[in-house]
C-alpha angles and dihedrals in degrees: 000000000000120000104271094202092056090044092052091051089053091046092053090048090050092047092052091059093067101094124155108241093016100065127199105238116213122188098197120235131198107189141016095275095051091044092052091048092049092049092045089053089061106267112157090209138014124230121194124222115221091207095052092043092048093049090049089055094046099257136111120249121255110079092312095127123077120241096250095049093048096046094045085062091047090051091054090050094047091049091051099057136051096215127083117279126212118196129217101222096176107216093344103279088260136104095201119054093232091058090065084080089064089053093049093052089049090050090055091046087053090056100249121136101195139041138198111213118185134206095215105124106217107200092003130128092257135029091255134035114251111272095245093049093051092045088055091054091050091049090052090051091050095049092046093052093045090051088057091052094244124126091221111189106235109201107193110210117210113199100191093114098034093051095037089235117182129349115327093236090054097044099091093050091046091050093050091048089055092045091055092050095046095048090048088052092056108276115147099203141012124233118196109181115190096039113101108133109111096236092055094042092050090051091049092050090051094047102041116082093209143042113313121219120197130188115230132204136165109309095025120118115282123257090261092049092050089048091054088055091056100256114160101195136025125191134167103216113206092344098110092044090050091050091049093050091046088058090051091054093043093050093045094049092047092050094045099042106028101024090226134117108214094123089066092065116111096026122146112274114259093235094049094050093043091052091049090057096031104107092074098243 
């Protein structure tokens, strides 16, 4: 079991970095190497990506991994960096709401001090869990963390925009309704992936009574532009993992079809990468 006092100190530090207009910027990692590289680049915290982590372990994203397998990977990441780690736990690695408590305790044992928990309902009868059902899962997570004496940052992910749930003209109101319920249940922040246009983001900032996290990708507003809108946290989801895997495919195809090696240019030096991973953690 990890030291809960140390974890709580990290959790409070992580929590303090969520400031509207001065966003916490999180380049998401999926394994020890990517986490070390992200931290070495200057990140003040490391966020995992469930998609990148799942792909690394040979599974598809979307609640396909088991709790133990996913959190073993999170534990390796948390042990490899000195900055706070927040874990993407998908919908909580639990069928029953009460079992989210088991996941939260395992997250803390893994050394993470934050979680993303999403309301996408993989395999359910609708794209999203009912509001009340998701609020219950968030409440269970909050109670479980508090019982362990750790101010775990619960980032409630609302997938209305990402999943295209409901009618477009009703999406903002539906998102804000969910945000109110999730914050009342004990969430600390609200994450709305899929919403990047300034008008929508500004409306979300105005309507959410807590730190707003957005997910960025090429073509989205810059960090400074999001900051000006009042965003408190910016992450990139699986974007870096996707870019890395695209390079693998590009290099492999070039080698196999052209017999050339141009795609390998610009890679990290062997010695630099080896040194970054060289203490055996």
